PDB file of C-alpha atoms in Angstrom:
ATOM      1  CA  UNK A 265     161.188 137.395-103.413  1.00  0.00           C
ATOM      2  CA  UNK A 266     158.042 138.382-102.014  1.00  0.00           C
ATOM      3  CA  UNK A 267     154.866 139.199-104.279  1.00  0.00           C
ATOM      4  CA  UNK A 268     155.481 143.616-103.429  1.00  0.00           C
ATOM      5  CA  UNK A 269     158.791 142.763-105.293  1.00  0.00           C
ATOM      6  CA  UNK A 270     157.840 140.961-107.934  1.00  0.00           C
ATOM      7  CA  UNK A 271     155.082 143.081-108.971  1.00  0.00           C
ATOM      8  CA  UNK A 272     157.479 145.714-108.840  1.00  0.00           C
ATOM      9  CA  UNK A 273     160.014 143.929-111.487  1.00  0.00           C
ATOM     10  CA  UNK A 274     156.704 143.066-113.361  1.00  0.00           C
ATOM     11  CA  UNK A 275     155.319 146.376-113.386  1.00  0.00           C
ATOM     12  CA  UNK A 276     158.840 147.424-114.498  1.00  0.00           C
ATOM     13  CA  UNK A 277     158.413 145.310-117.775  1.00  0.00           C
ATOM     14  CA  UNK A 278     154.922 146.306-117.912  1.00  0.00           C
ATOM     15  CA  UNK A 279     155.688 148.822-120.672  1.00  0.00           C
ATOM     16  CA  UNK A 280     156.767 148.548-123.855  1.00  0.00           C
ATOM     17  CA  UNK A 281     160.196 149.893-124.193  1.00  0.00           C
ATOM     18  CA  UNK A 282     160.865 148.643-121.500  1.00  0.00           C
ATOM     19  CA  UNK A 283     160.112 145.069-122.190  1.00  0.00           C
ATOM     20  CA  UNK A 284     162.396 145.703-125.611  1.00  0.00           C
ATOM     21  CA  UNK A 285     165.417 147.185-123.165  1.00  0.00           C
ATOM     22  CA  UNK A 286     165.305 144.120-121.466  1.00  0.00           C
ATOM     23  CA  UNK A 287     165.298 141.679-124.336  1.00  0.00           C
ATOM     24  CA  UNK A 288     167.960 143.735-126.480  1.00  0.00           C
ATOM     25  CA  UNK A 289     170.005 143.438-122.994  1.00  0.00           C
ATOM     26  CA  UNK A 290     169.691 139.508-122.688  1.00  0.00           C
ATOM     27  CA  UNK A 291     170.437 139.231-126.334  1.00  0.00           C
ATOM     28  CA  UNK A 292     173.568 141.378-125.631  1.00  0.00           C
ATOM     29  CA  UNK A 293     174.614 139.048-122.835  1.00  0.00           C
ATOM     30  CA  UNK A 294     176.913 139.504-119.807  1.00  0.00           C
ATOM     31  CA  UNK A 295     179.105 142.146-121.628  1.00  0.00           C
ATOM     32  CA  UNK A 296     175.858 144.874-121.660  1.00  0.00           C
ATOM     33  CA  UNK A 297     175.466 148.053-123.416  1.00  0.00           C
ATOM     34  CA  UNK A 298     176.382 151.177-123.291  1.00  0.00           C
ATOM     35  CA  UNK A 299     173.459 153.249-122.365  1.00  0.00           C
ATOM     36  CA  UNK A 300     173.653 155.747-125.620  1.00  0.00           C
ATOM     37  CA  UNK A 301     173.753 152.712-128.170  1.00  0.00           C
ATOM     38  CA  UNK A 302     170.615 151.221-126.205  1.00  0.00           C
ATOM     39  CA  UNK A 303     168.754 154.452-127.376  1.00  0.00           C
ATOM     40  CA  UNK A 304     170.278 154.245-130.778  1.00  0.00           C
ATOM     41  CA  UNK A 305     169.366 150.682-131.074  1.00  0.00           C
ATOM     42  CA  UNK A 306     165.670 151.100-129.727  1.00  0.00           C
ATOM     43  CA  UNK A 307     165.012 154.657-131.384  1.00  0.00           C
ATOM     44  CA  UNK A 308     164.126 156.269-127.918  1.00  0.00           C
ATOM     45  CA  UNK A 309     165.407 159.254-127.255  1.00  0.00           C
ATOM     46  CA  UNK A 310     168.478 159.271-124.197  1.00  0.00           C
ATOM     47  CA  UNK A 311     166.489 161.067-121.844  1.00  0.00           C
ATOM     48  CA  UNK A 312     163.650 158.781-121.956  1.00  0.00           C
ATOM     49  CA  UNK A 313     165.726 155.523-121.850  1.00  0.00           C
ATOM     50  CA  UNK A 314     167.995 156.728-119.020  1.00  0.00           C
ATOM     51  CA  UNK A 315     164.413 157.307-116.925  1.00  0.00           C
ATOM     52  CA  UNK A 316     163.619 153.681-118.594  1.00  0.00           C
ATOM     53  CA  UNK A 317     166.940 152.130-117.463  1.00  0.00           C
ATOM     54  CA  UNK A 318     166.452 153.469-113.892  1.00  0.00           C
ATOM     55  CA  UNK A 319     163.385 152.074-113.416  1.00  0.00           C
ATOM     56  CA  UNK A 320     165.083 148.450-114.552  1.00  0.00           C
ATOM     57  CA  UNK A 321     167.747 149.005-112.458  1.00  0.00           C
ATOM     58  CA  UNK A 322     165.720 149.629-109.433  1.00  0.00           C
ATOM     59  CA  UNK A 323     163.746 146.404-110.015  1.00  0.00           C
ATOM     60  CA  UNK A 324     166.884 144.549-110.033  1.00  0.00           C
ATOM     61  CA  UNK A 325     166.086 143.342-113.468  1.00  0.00           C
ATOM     62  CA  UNK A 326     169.272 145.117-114.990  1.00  0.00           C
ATOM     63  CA  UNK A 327     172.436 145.969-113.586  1.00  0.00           C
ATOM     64  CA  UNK A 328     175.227 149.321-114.501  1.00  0.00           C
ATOM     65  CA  UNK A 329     178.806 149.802-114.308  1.00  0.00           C
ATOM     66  CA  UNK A 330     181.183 152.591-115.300  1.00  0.00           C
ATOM     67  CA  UNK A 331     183.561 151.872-118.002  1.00  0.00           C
ATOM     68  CA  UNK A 332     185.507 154.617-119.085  1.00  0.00           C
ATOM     69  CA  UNK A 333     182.923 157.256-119.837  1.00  0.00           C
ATOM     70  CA  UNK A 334     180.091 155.293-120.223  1.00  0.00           C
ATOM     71  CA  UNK A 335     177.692 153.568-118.615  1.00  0.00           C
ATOM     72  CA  UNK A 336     177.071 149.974-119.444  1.00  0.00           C
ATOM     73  CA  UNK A 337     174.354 148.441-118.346  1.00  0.00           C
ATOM     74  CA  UNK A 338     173.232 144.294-118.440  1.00  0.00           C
ATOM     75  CA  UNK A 339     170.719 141.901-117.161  1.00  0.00           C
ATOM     76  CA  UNK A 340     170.654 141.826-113.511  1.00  0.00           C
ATOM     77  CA  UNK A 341     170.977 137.906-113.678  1.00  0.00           C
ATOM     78  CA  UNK A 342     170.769 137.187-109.851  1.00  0.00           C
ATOM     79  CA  UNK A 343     166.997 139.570-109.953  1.00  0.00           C
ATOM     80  CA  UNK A 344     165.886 137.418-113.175  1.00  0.00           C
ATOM     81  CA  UNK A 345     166.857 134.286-111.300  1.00  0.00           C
ATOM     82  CA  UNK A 346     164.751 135.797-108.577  1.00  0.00           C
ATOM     83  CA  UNK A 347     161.312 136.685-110.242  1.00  0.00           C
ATOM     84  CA  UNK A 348     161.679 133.571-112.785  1.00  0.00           C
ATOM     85  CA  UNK A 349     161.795 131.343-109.311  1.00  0.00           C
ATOM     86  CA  UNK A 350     159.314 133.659-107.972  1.00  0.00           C
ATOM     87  CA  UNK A 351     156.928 133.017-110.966  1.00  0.00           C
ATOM     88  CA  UNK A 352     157.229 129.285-110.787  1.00  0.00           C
ATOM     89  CA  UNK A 353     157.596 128.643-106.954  1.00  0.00           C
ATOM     90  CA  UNK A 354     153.934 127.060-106.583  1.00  0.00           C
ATOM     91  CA  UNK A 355     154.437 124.638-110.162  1.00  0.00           C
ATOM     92  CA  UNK A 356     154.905 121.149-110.185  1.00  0.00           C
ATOM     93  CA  UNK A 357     152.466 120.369-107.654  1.00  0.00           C
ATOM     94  CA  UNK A 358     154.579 122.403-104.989  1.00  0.00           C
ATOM     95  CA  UNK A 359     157.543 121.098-106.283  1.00  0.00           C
ATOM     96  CA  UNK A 360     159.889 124.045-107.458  1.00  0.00           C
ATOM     97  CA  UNK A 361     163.562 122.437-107.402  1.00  0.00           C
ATOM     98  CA  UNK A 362     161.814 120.477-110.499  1.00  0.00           C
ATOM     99  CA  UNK A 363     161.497 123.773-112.599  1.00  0.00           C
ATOM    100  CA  UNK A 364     164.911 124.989-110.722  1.00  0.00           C
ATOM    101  CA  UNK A 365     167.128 123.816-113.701  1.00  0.00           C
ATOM    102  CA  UNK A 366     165.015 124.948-116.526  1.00  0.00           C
ATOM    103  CA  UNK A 367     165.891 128.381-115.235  1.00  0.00           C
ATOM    104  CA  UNK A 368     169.526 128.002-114.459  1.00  0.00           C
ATOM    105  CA  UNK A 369     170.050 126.469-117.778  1.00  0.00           C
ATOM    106  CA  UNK A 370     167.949 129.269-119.574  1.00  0.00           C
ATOM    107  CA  UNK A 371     170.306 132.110-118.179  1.00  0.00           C
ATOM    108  CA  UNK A 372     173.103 130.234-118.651  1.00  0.00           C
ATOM    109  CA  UNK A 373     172.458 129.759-122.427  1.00  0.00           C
ATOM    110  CA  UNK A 374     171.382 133.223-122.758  1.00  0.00           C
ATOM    111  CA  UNK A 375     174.183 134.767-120.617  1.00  0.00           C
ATOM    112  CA  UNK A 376     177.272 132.687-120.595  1.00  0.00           C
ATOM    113  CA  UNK A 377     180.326 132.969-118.862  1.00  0.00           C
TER     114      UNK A 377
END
């Protein structure tokens, strides 16, 4: 990930409903939400949080599929992996494969198979 990209996905949690989105979506797990019980869940109206779920989706910090009618959207786990690497790539004395499976092992307990 270079640092345009990053800021991007930071900027993109830079905000606070944002940032809740986000959490309420790696609480939820690989199964997601649909779109309307986001809003419902987060009191934001559905206009607002479908303008607040684009802008997650296009920093590859959440992911959407169709199912049925709805729209279900989930944390983009391969752009977490991404930015949390990119966040921690100069720790450890320049030693990142150290910090490597502190972040595998924290998306895989928060978003299991």
């Amino acid at each position: 990930m270079d640092v345009s990209t990053a800021a991007s996905a930071l900027g993109a949690l830079a905000q606070e409903s944002r940032l809740k989105v986000f959490r309420l979506l790696v609480r939820a797990g690989r199964s997601g939400m649909a779109a309307g019980d986001i809003a419902r869940a987060l009191a934001v109206p559905h206009n607002t949080m479908s303008s607040h779920l684009a802008i997650l989706t296009r920093a590859k910090l959440v992911s959407a599929r169709k199912e049925g009618r709805s729209v279900i959207y989930a944390v983009d786990l391969a752009g977490t992996r991404d930015l949390l690497s990119f966040l921690v790539e100069d720790c450890c004395q320049g030693e990142p494969s150290v910090c490597a499976p502190v972040i595998e092992s924290t998306l895989a307990a928060c978003c299991p198979d």
